[in-house]
Backbone as a printed PyTorch tensor [residue, N CA C, xyz], in Angstrom:
tensor([[[  7.3070,  21.7530,  15.8450],
         [  7.8340,  21.2330,  14.0240],
         [  7.7120,  20.3010,  13.6890]],

        [[  7.3260,  19.4970,  12.8210],
         [  7.9010,  18.0240,  12.3330],
         [  8.4820,  18.5800,  11.0930]],

        [[  9.8920,  18.1730,  11.0650],
         [ 10.9000,  18.3030,   9.6970],
         [ 10.3180,  17.3370,   8.8430]],

        [[ 10.6910,  17.4800,   7.5750],
         [ 10.1400,  16.6770,   6.2100],
         [ 11.1080,  15.7770,   6.3420]],

        [[ 11.9140,  15.4820,   7.1810],
         [ 12.5170,  14.3030,   6.9600],
         [ 11.7850,  13.5130,   8.2070]],

        [[ 11.2780,  13.6810,   9.2750],
         [ 10.7730,  13.2130,  10.4510],
         [  9.2250,  12.8360,   9.4920]],

        [[  8.5680,  14.0170,   8.7680],
         [  7.2690,  13.4660,   8.2210],
         [  7.3830,  12.6510,   6.9590]],

        [[  8.5110,  12.3160,   6.5420],
         [  9.1910,  11.0780,   5.6150],
         [  9.3350,   9.8400,   5.9460]],

        [[ 10.0090,   9.7780,   7.2390],
         [  9.6470,   8.3170,   8.2330],
         [  8.1140,   8.3220,   8.2350]],

        [[  7.8040,   8.9710,   8.7950],
         [  6.1940,   8.3440,   9.4580],
         [  5.7240,   8.2320,   8.3510]],

        [[  5.4420,   8.8030,   7.1440],
         [  4.6660,   8.1750,   6.2200],
         [  5.3000,   6.9750,   5.7730]],

        [[  6.4400,   6.4640,   5.7740],
         [  6.5590,   5.4700,   5.3650],
         [  6.2720,   4.2980,   6.3900]],

        [[  6.3970,   4.3800,   7.8020],
         [  6.1410,   3.6160,   8.5010],
         [  4.4340,   3.5150,   8.7510]],

        [[  3.6640,   4.2960,   8.4900],
         [  2.3330,   4.3500,   8.4580],
         [  1.9670,   3.3310,   6.8240]],

        [[  2.8120,   3.4700,   5.5730],
         [  2.3510,   2.8080,   4.8030],
         [  2.7340,   0.9250,   5.0490]],

        [[  3.8010,   1.1930,   5.7640],
         [  4.3570,  -0.1190,   6.0960],
         [  3.2200,  -0.7710,   7.2230]],

        [[  2.9680,  -0.4320,   7.9600],
         [  1.9360,  -0.5990,   8.8580],
         [  0.5840,  -0.9750,   8.0010]],

        [[  0.1160,  -0.2920,   7.0460],
         [ -0.8840,  -0.5370,   6.4070],
         [ -0.6920,  -2.0410,   5.6100]],

        [[  0.0770,  -2.0010,   4.9930],
         [  0.6850,  -3.2250,   4.2880],
         [  0.6410,  -4.3490,   5.0320]],

        [[  1.5850,  -4.4170,   6.3400],
         [  1.8010,  -5.6020,   6.8660],
         [  0.4620,  -5.9620,   7.8400]],

        [[ -0.3370,  -5.1580,   7.9970],
         [ -1.4700,  -5.3290,   9.3280],
         [ -2.2530,  -5.8570,   8.4030]],

        [[ -2.5620,  -5.5850,   6.7980],
         [ -3.6560,  -6.5590,   5.7780],
         [ -2.6050,  -7.4570,   5.8280]],

        [[ -1.6250,  -7.8230,   5.4710],
         [ -0.3630,  -9.2030,   4.9980],
         [ -0.4690, -10.2620,   6.0690]],

        [[ -0.3090,  -9.7710,   7.2490],
         [  0.1940, -10.4170,   8.6790],
         [ -1.0640, -10.6740,   9.6270]],

        [[ -2.2370,  -9.4630,   9.1750],
         [ -3.3110,  -9.7780,   9.8270],
         [ -3.1360,  -9.1180,  11.8310]],

        [[ -2.3940,  -8.4400,  11.5510],
         [ -1.7490,  -7.9290,  12.9980],
         [ -2.7870,  -7.0630,  13.3300]],

        [[ -3.3440,  -6.4430,  12.6890],
         [ -4.5820,  -5.3110,  13.1260],
         [ -5.8670,  -5.6010,  12.2430]],

        [[ -6.9150,  -5.0850,  12.8110],
         [ -8.0740,  -5.6230,  13.0190],
         [ -8.4160,  -4.4300,  11.7000]],

        [[ -9.8700,  -4.6050,  11.1540],
         [-10.1580,  -4.1530,   9.6710],
         [-10.5320,  -2.3190,  10.3640]],

        [[-10.6720,  -2.2220,  11.5850],
         [-11.1850,  -0.7040,  11.9570],
         [-10.0120,  -0.0150,  12.2830]],

        [[ -9.1340,  -0.4530,  13.0600],
         [ -7.6490,   0.2860,  12.9050],
         [ -6.9410,   0.3600,  12.0410]],

        [[ -7.2870,  -0.8430,  10.4810],
         [ -6.6200,  -0.5200,   9.5200],
         [ -7.3640,   0.4210,   8.9230]],

        [[ -8.5810,   0.6090,   8.9980],
         [ -9.3080,   1.6230,   8.2830],
         [ -8.9810,   2.9010,   8.5780]],

        [[ -8.7070,   3.1360,  10.1380],
         [ -8.2800,   4.2560,  10.6220],
         [ -6.8130,   5.0120,   9.7400]],

        [[ -6.0920,   4.3200,   9.3410],
         [ -4.6880,   4.3840,   9.0250],
         [ -5.0850,   4.7290,   7.8180]],

        [[ -5.4300,   4.0550,   6.8070],
         [ -5.9060,   4.4120,   5.5350],
         [ -6.5950,   5.3120,   5.2480]],

        [[ -7.2500,   5.9740,   5.8670],
         [ -8.2750,   7.0510,   5.9210],
         [ -6.7240,   8.2110,   5.6520]],

        [[ -6.1590,   8.0250,   6.2560],
         [ -4.8470,   9.1980,   5.9770],
         [ -3.9320,   9.0250,   4.9470]],

        [[ -4.1550,   7.4710,   4.7060],
         [ -3.3410,   7.4490,   3.3740],
         [ -3.4180,   8.2160,   2.1980]],

        [[ -2.4680,   8.5200,   1.3530],
         [ -2.5460,   9.0840,  -0.1690],
         [ -3.1440,   7.9260,  -0.5990]],

        [[ -3.7910,   8.6830,  -1.8730],
         [ -4.6760,   7.4790,  -2.6980],
         [ -4.3040,   6.6370,  -3.5930]],

        [[ -2.5280,   7.3300,  -4.1320],
         [ -2.0550,   6.7040,  -4.7390],
         [ -1.0930,   5.4520,  -4.0060]],

        [[ -0.6940,   5.9680,  -3.0030],
         [ -0.0110,   4.4500,  -2.0940],
         [ -0.9530,   3.4880,  -1.7230]],

        [[ -2.1930,   4.1370,  -1.2380],
         [ -3.4490,   2.6160,  -0.8290],
         [ -3.1970,   1.8110,  -2.3120]],

        [[ -3.5800,   2.6050,  -3.4850],
         [ -3.9710,   1.5570,  -4.2230],
         [ -3.0770,   0.7040,  -4.7150]],

        [[ -1.6310,   1.6560,  -4.4260],
         [ -0.7190,   0.4040,  -5.0250],
         [ -0.2360,  -0.3400,  -3.8420]],

        [[ -0.6420,  -0.1810,  -2.9130],
         [ -0.2980,  -1.0810,  -1.3220],
         [ -1.2180,  -2.4530,  -1.9520]],

        [[ -2.5420,  -2.0400,  -2.3770],
         [ -3.4190,  -3.1440,  -2.2860],
         [ -3.2480,  -4.1400,  -3.7730]],

        [[ -2.5910,  -3.4870,  -4.6470],
         [ -1.9190,  -3.9190,  -6.1090],
         [ -0.9990,  -4.9240,  -5.7250]],

        [[  0.0530,  -4.2780,  -4.9020],
         [  1.1450,  -5.0200,  -4.4100],
         [  0.4890,  -6.5190,  -3.9070]],

        [[ -0.2960,  -6.3930,  -2.6710],
         [ -0.8420,  -7.4640,  -1.9230],
         [ -1.3120,  -8.5780,  -3.2170]],

        [[ -2.2740,  -8.0000,  -3.8630],
         [ -2.8990,  -8.8160,  -4.9600],
         [ -1.9540,  -9.4400,  -5.7990]],

        [[ -0.6810,  -8.8700,  -6.4500],
         [ -0.1490,  -9.7670,  -7.0680],
         [  0.8010, -10.3260,  -6.4560]],

        [[  1.5080, -10.1990,  -5.2870],
         [  1.7500, -11.0910,  -4.8060],
         [  1.1750, -12.0890,  -4.0020]],

        [[  0.4020, -12.3950,  -3.8120],
         [ -0.4310, -13.2430,  -2.9540],
         [ -1.5110, -14.3170,  -4.1370]],

        [[ -1.6640, -13.9340,  -5.6180],
         [ -2.2750, -14.0300,  -6.4890],
         [ -1.8010, -15.8140,  -6.2310]],

        [[ -0.5830, -16.0240,  -6.0520],
         [ -0.5920, -18.1410,  -6.2930],
         [ -0.0390, -18.1330,  -5.1550]],

        [[ -0.4130, -17.4120,  -3.7540],
         [  0.4250, -18.1360,  -3.2350],
         [ -0.6770, -18.8670,  -1.7740]],

        [[ -0.1700, -19.8420,  -1.1640],
         [ -0.9830, -20.5230,  -0.4750],
         [ -1.8580, -20.1940,   0.7670]],

        [[ -1.7210, -18.3720,   1.2120],
         [ -2.1740, -17.7230,   1.9960],
         [ -3.2780, -16.7850,   1.6750]],

        [[ -2.9730, -16.5480,   0.1760],
         [ -3.8830, -15.8120,  -1.2390],
         [ -5.5800, -15.7720,  -0.2530]],

        [[ -6.0420, -16.6240,   0.0680],
         [ -7.3750, -16.4040,   0.5390],
         [ -7.4750, -15.4280,   1.7860]],

        [[ -6.7600, -15.5990,   2.5710],
         [ -6.5460, -14.8270,   3.8790],
         [ -6.4280, -13.3620,   3.5350]],

        [[ -5.0680, -13.2530,   3.1110],
         [ -5.1020, -11.9420,   2.4400],
         [ -5.9540, -11.3450,   1.9080]],

        [[ -5.9320, -12.1200,   0.5730],
         [ -7.3430, -11.5520,  -0.3180],
         [ -8.5970, -10.8190,   0.6150]],

        [[ -9.0330, -11.9200,   1.6780],
         [-10.1650, -11.7370,   2.4240],
         [ -9.8280, -10.5980,   3.1390]],

        [[ -8.9010, -10.4540,   3.8410],
         [ -8.3150,  -8.9590,   4.4580],
         [ -8.7160,  -7.9150,   3.7320]],

        [[ -8.3440,  -8.0240,   2.3820],
         [ -8.1800,  -6.4530,   1.4950],
         [-10.0360,  -6.4070,   1.3960]],

        [[-10.4870,  -7.3590,   1.1570],
         [-11.7240,  -7.4130,   0.3610],
         [-12.3640,  -6.7890,   1.8930]],

        [[-12.5670,  -7.3480,   3.2300],
         [-13.1220,  -6.6850,   4.3340],
         [-12.5680,  -4.8250,   4.2530]],

        [[-11.4290,  -4.8160,   4.1000],
         [-10.9160,  -3.1940,   4.5300],
         [-11.9430,  -2.6280,   3.5700]],

        [[-11.4240,  -2.8660,   2.1320],
         [-12.3750,  -2.4210,   1.2200],
         [-13.4310,  -2.0200,   1.1920]],

        [[-14.4490,  -2.4850,   1.7970],
         [-15.7270,  -2.5440,   2.3940],
         [-16.0520,  -1.2530,   3.3050]],

        [[-14.9280,  -0.9430,   3.6180],
         [-15.0700,   0.1950,   4.5950],
         [-15.5810,   1.5550,   3.9090]],

        [[-16.5320,   2.4430,   4.1630],
         [-16.9300,   3.6690,   3.6660],
         [-16.1280,   4.6550,   3.1660]],

        [[-15.7550,   5.1350,   1.7850],
         [-14.8910,   5.8450,   1.4490],
         [-13.7120,   5.3300,   0.9630]],

        [[-13.5910,   4.0430,   1.2740],
         [-12.2760,   3.3720,   0.9370],
         [-12.3310,   2.9710,  -0.7240]],

        [[-13.2440,   2.5110,  -1.3120],
         [-13.6210,   2.0170,  -2.6550],
         [-13.0330,   3.9380,  -3.4290]],

        [[-13.6840,   4.8320,  -3.0470],
         [-13.4680,   6.3700,  -3.9490],
         [-12.3270,   6.7160,  -3.5650]],

        [[-11.3790,   6.3660,  -2.6330],
         [-10.1490,   6.5190,  -2.3400],
         [ -8.9730,   5.9000,  -3.4850]],

        [[ -9.5140,   4.6200,  -3.9670],
         [ -8.9130,   3.6390,  -4.3040],
         [ -9.0080,   4.0210,  -6.0110]],

        [[ -9.9910,   4.8260,  -6.2350],
         [-10.7190,   4.6260,  -7.6860],
         [ -9.8740,   5.9120,  -7.8100]],

        [[ -9.5500,   7.0550,  -6.6180],
         [ -8.9330,   8.4130,  -7.0130],
         [ -7.5400,   7.8580,  -7.2110]],

        [[ -6.7700,   6.9630,  -6.2770],
         [ -5.4330,   6.3490,  -6.6450],
         [ -4.8590,   5.7390,  -7.5300]],

        [[ -5.9210,   5.2640,  -8.2580],
         [ -5.4350,   4.4060,  -9.5340],
         [ -5.4710,   5.2800, -10.6200]],

        [[ -6.2600,   6.4290, -10.6690],
         [ -5.5080,   7.6910, -11.4150],
         [ -4.5690,   8.5580, -11.4480]],

        [[ -4.1840,   8.2530, -10.5210],
         [ -2.5790,   8.7970, -10.4550],
         [ -1.6550,   8.9050, -11.0050]],

        [[ -0.6160,   9.6680, -11.5170],
         [  0.6850,   9.2820, -12.4120],
         [  1.3490,   8.4420, -11.9330]],

        [[  1.2790,   8.4720, -10.7600],
         [  2.4040,   7.8320, -10.1740],
         [  2.2460,   6.0970, -10.1330]],

        [[  0.9720,   5.9800, -10.2450],
         [  0.7430,   4.4920, -10.5940],
         [  1.2580,   3.8640, -11.7790]],

        [[  0.8080,   4.7780, -12.7160],
         [  1.1140,   4.2890, -14.4880],
         [  2.5830,   4.2540, -14.2040]],

        [[  3.4230,   5.3750, -13.5290],
         [  4.7270,   4.9990, -13.6990],
         [  5.5320,   3.8490, -12.8240]],

        [[  4.7130,   3.6100, -11.6930],
         [  5.1950,   2.3440, -11.2400],
         [  5.1950,   1.2880, -12.3680]],

        [[  3.8360,   1.1640, -12.6260],
         [  3.8280,  -0.1200, -13.7360],
         [  4.5140,  -0.1810, -14.6140]],

        [[  4.4690,   1.1580, -15.3410],
         [  5.6930,   0.8290, -16.3680],
         [  7.1010,   0.2350, -16.0440]],

        [[  7.2590,   0.7950, -14.9050],
         [  8.7120,   0.8720, -14.8690],
         [  8.9590,  -0.4430, -13.6870]],

        [[  8.2900,  -0.7740, -13.1970],
         [  8.5120,  -2.0070, -12.0230],
         [  7.2240,  -2.8170, -12.1900]],

        [[  7.5890,  -4.0810, -11.2250],
         [  7.0470,  -5.3900, -11.2120],
         [  6.5580,  -5.3890,  -9.7540]],

        [[  5.2820,  -5.5770,  -9.4100],
         [  5.1140,  -5.6410,  -8.0160],
         [  5.6310,  -6.9590,  -7.1820]],

        [[  5.6750,  -8.3270,  -7.8620],
         [  6.5890,  -9.2570,  -7.5960],
         [  7.8610,  -8.9890,  -7.1680]],

        [[  8.7240,  -8.3580,  -7.7550],
         [ 10.1210,  -7.8720,  -7.9360],
         [ 10.3660,  -7.3450,  -6.4550]],

        [[  9.8360,  -6.7000,  -6.0250],
         [  9.9920,  -5.8580,  -4.8420],
         [  9.6640,  -6.4260,  -3.5760]],

        [[ 10.3920,  -6.2980,  -2.4230],
         [ 10.2650,  -6.3940,  -1.1970],
         [  9.1610,  -5.5590,  -1.0420]],

        [[  8.7200,  -5.9460,   0.7630],
         [  7.5030,  -4.7970,   1.1870],
         [  8.4480,  -3.8000,   1.5960]],

        [[  9.2550,  -3.5630,   2.2990],
         [ 10.3080,  -2.1760,   2.6830],
         [ 10.3490,  -1.4540,   0.9620]],

        [[ 11.2270,  -2.2500,   0.1180],
         [ 11.7680,  -1.5020,  -0.8290],
         [ 10.9660,  -0.9800,  -1.6150]],

        [[  9.4280,  -1.6280,  -1.9630],
         [  8.0920,  -1.1440,  -2.1910],
         [  7.8400,  -0.2290,  -1.4860]],

        [[  7.6380,  -0.2210,  -0.6770],
         [  7.2330,   1.3390,   0.4360],
         [  8.3000,   2.1690,   0.0290]],

        [[  9.2550,   2.2850,   0.3390],
         [ 10.0410,   3.1560,   0.3340],
         [ 10.3360,   3.7420,  -1.1360]],

        [[ 10.2960,   3.0150,  -2.2990],
         [ 10.3840,   3.3200,  -3.1630],
         [  8.8870,   4.5020,  -4.1110]],

        [[  7.6410,   3.6680,  -3.1760],
         [  6.6100,   4.6780,  -3.6350],
         [  6.6050,   6.0950,  -2.5880]],

        [[  6.8200,   5.9110,  -1.6190],
         [  7.1310,   7.3210,  -0.7110],
         [  7.7470,   8.0500,  -1.1530]],

        [[  9.0360,   7.1570,  -1.4370],
         [  9.7960,   8.3090,  -2.2220],
         [  9.2780,   9.1380,  -3.4930]],

        [[  8.6150,   8.3290,  -4.5000],
         [  8.4530,   9.3190,  -5.4150],
         [  7.4070,   9.9680,  -5.2480]],

        [[  6.2880,   9.7080,  -4.4250],
         [  5.0920,  10.4570,  -3.7970],
         [  5.6940,  12.1460,  -3.2760]],

        [[  6.8160,  12.0310,  -2.4690],
         [  7.1120,  13.2780,  -1.7050],
         [  8.1790,  13.9230,  -2.7920]],

        [[  8.6750,  13.2930,  -3.9920],
         [  9.6740,  14.0630,  -5.1460],
         [  8.5100,  14.8440,  -5.3310]]])
């Protein structure tokens, strides 16, 4: 049996793997798509927005946004993103925080904490 603390840590690690996989290009889109299928829709939406905001004026913007677009073309992901966008956690985050003010680790921890509460 997996404890709540272990499940929480697993969810944080999986979310960070998704974010870093897109950001660093360390994973192929098929591997990322498999992780994304298991992700919470709000978490997924927020990860995509965090990356878009963080890389809007960055030298690597084309590369990172290109990975987002490629991943977003996988079946089921657009619907999951739309579902996530409507989640109250998204409104809470966007009212209280700025995407650019949080490191990837702090962002993931904050979002997973909120989703688990």
